[in-house]
Amino acid sequence: MNQSLPRWVDIGLIPLANVLLAFCAAGLIVLAIGADPFAAVKFMLAGALGNSEAIGYTLYYATNYIFTGLAVAVAFHAGLFNIGGEGQATLGGLGAGLAVLALDHTGSALVIVPTAILAAAIFGAAWAAIPAYLQAYRGSHIVITTIMFNFLASALMVYLMVNVLMAPGAVAPESRDFADTAALPLISDWLNALGFHVMESPLNLSLVFALVACALVWFLVWHTPWGYELRLMGFNATAALYAGANPRRIILLAMMLSGALAGFVGVNEILGVHHRLLLDFALGYGFGGIAVALMGRNHPVGIVFAGLLFGVLQQGGTELTFEMPQVTREMVVAIQGLVILFSGALALMSRPWFEWSYWFVGRKLAVRKAASA
Amino acid sequence: MNELFAILLPTLSGTLRLATPLMLCAMGGLFSERAGVIDVGLEGKMLAAAFASATIAWATQSGWLGLAGGIGVACVMALLHSLACITYRGNQVVSGVAINILASGLTMVFAVAWFHRGGQTPGLDTALRFMPVLFGQSLLVYVALAGVGATWWLVGRTRFGLRLRAAGEEPAALDAAGLSVAWVRYRALLITGVFTGIAGAYLSIAANANFSREMTAGQGYIALAALIFGKWRPLSAFAACLLFGLLDTLAIRLQGVSIGGVLVPVQLIQALPYILTITLLAGFIGRAVAPKAIGQPYEKAH
């Protein structure tokens, strides 16, 4: 039985059912460690959305997920699987940090911040461009090379932090603090200036930037000739070739765009929050982005919602540990894994159930119609 | 001469110790990949097995049951991978990534819930562990070496091996001969589960006395690199594992050592396995050609 289903079932109901399956599995895990899953959800929601500080943290985490989700999605549309988001985000942060360390005592914020953002994009794009070049021109598989580039990024970062960038007299491998001119404005400061009273949180201008990135990706991928070629290539590489597209150029550009988007995690973390270079600031976001992209069905709107959900999970999970000490916050990582499993790897599992139900309901309706006629 | 031995012997035995989990994972991965199923989930299976082995060995007070438990859990994860990749024809890389992330989250969730030690399991007595038995090496090291021989024989010299390679190169031919591609691949992935299970047990109940957070530390990925660097052939992959194990030993021994006034960058030595594999894959040193049907779900013609 392989019949076509109406669009609303195919792109609405089935993905929703897959995500629900993932969350049911997560609930069973919570039950297995002797906690009440419904109470856990209640604590998580309160911890993630209960007050203005919690909401700020939730949106700050969501910002990272939106960037990496977009990164994975852009590559996906070209038929490429970018597992290197982790490394590209690390390099993006390195780029932003180096730019600030070089400039922060010279110019004004209006020069430093845009330069640092550009540097994050360039470093992230360059780190993705090497695997892309190797795939396009040397035939090596992008999945394997991007995995290895994650480790290379981490080795490079450790080397630079420990041997070159570590501040004199520091106990941890961290650079000196940036000058205040290099910090992105906090949203809470703006809202307070406008007369809304909110508590301080790390949420910064990067969120606005992430939403702008969503709009740009939407325009680029769905409303330009280049985006059309990109999607055609992902849909049917042979057809793209016959239509006159240049696959090598598309692979290179798609991966560079993807890497630049992942690199913006560094903007949020380094310019927005930490205000110095450090290790492991991108930990988990590159892989989390895969879950976000799969759940958001590779569309910017879906990615914003999926990113928000993962922001809620991350912030709620942190708060949950205080209320229920037996549930650690790594539960969120497990949920990401389950979402990737059910929405990605097992995406076709539930389809036959829907095909059967659709056929069954359709037949019942037809019988009733015939009886009433 | 004696001095040379004093340096050489510890380096060699250290290499073997560090190469053991790589060998087991690489041989495990070889079965899966030669049967046509990409396995980036070696790391996750090994991590889950390490946790299961340490937990079960502690709970039952038996190292052997711990080993069996590790193998069991890794096989369950391998079955999950098979279900997604073979039965439901899902994306094999996505499934592998899911397994890695799931293992990374679940091991911590259960470790914290059951032991309240920040993700560690309780320490095991030496009586419960696979301690050195011969030439200062654990029994599981010899199991790994035997595993390399077994892989070479099974994949290259038996009827099952021929079918397994056919499933990875030309599954339609296997189908036409009246054999089930799915069944061959399921069995191959179960063998991957057994190998990665032993690898996990080696880490938590032989090389160490307990499980700790993320204790596989990317070795599953290094093993994948070794498998590719060895061009998906058992003996070459074995050699690659030894080479990568040696690099790891050197990275530890050269920590803070300077040669000719230049401090040896340890991170560079640690990154060498990846750099070598990337260079090989790009065709700059020889050529690594993957099994022809790797990554493609097989759809049986009706």
XYZ file of C-alpha atoms in Angstrom, chain A residues 29 32-33 76 81 83 134 138-141 143-145 147-149 151-152 155 158-159 163 287 290 294 325-326 328 330-331 333-334 336-338 340-341 344-346 348-349, chain B residues 40 80 83-84 88-91 93-95 97-98 101-102 104-106 108-110 112-114 213 218 221 224-225 228 263 265 267 271 274-275 277-278 281-284 287:
86
model
C 12.272 7.423 30.181
C 11.657 4.657 34.146
C 13.815 6.709 36.512
C 19.826 19.842 3.470
C 24.234 16.754 5.316
C 27.211 17.537 10.657
C 36.786 18.255 -0.919
C 37.923 15.581 -4.757
C 34.917 13.323 -4.225
C 35.285 12.765 -0.476
C 32.082 12.359 1.487
C 29.445 13.688 6.222
C 32.763 12.099 7.123
C 34.826 15.240 6.492
C 32.586 15.098 11.427
C 36.383 15.189 11.334
C 36.423 18.959 10.989
C 37.457 17.462 15.990
C 39.994 19.551 14.091
C 41.948 20.697 18.625
C 42.411 24.172 22.484
C 45.836 24.842 20.968
C 49.256 28.483 23.845
C 24.100 18.571 16.811
C 20.022 18.718 13.276
C 14.333 17.934 11.137
C 17.135 16.240 41.394
C 16.804 12.756 39.920
C 19.450 15.694 35.136
C 21.077 15.876 29.998
C 17.468 14.709 29.595
C 20.106 15.831 25.033
C 18.200 12.545 25.171
C 17.115 15.779 20.985
C 18.288 12.264 20.161
C 14.706 10.957 20.233
C 16.264 13.042 15.456
C 15.367 9.352 15.639
C 14.492 11.798 10.921
C 15.606 8.191 10.845
C 12.186 6.649 11.538
C 8.703 6.680 7.361
C 7.621 4.391 10.179
C 28.519 6.881 12.379
C 17.403 0.282 16.421
C 15.113 -0.948 12.101
C 15.561 2.650 10.932
C 12.075 1.738 7.348
C 14.711 2.814 4.780
C 15.597 5.931 6.761
C 18.702 8.054 6.324
C 23.655 9.065 8.819
C 20.679 10.644 10.586
C 20.054 7.372 12.401
C 23.702 10.703 14.739
C 20.469 10.001 16.653
C 23.090 11.843 20.848
C 20.642 9.456 22.486
C 25.172 10.677 25.274
C 21.939 11.882 26.930
C 20.595 8.597 28.270
C 23.881 10.637 31.925
C 20.148 10.531 32.704
C 20.375 6.994 34.113
C 22.589 10.524 37.693
C 19.205 9.012 38.566
C 20.653 5.725 39.818
C 30.659 11.067 31.617
C 35.464 10.527 20.357
C 34.881 8.521 15.494
C 35.496 5.208 11.938
C 38.450 7.188 10.625
C 38.174 4.454 6.250
C 57.257 22.691 22.230
C 51.911 20.764 19.912
C 46.820 18.914 19.813
C 44.406 15.712 15.294
C 41.637 13.024 11.264
C 44.071 14.942 9.058
C 41.981 10.301 6.943
C 40.773 13.504 5.299
C 39.638 10.491 1.369
C 40.489 13.476 -0.810
C 42.727 11.229 -2.864
C 45.960 13.037 -2.042
C 42.386 6.412 -2.779
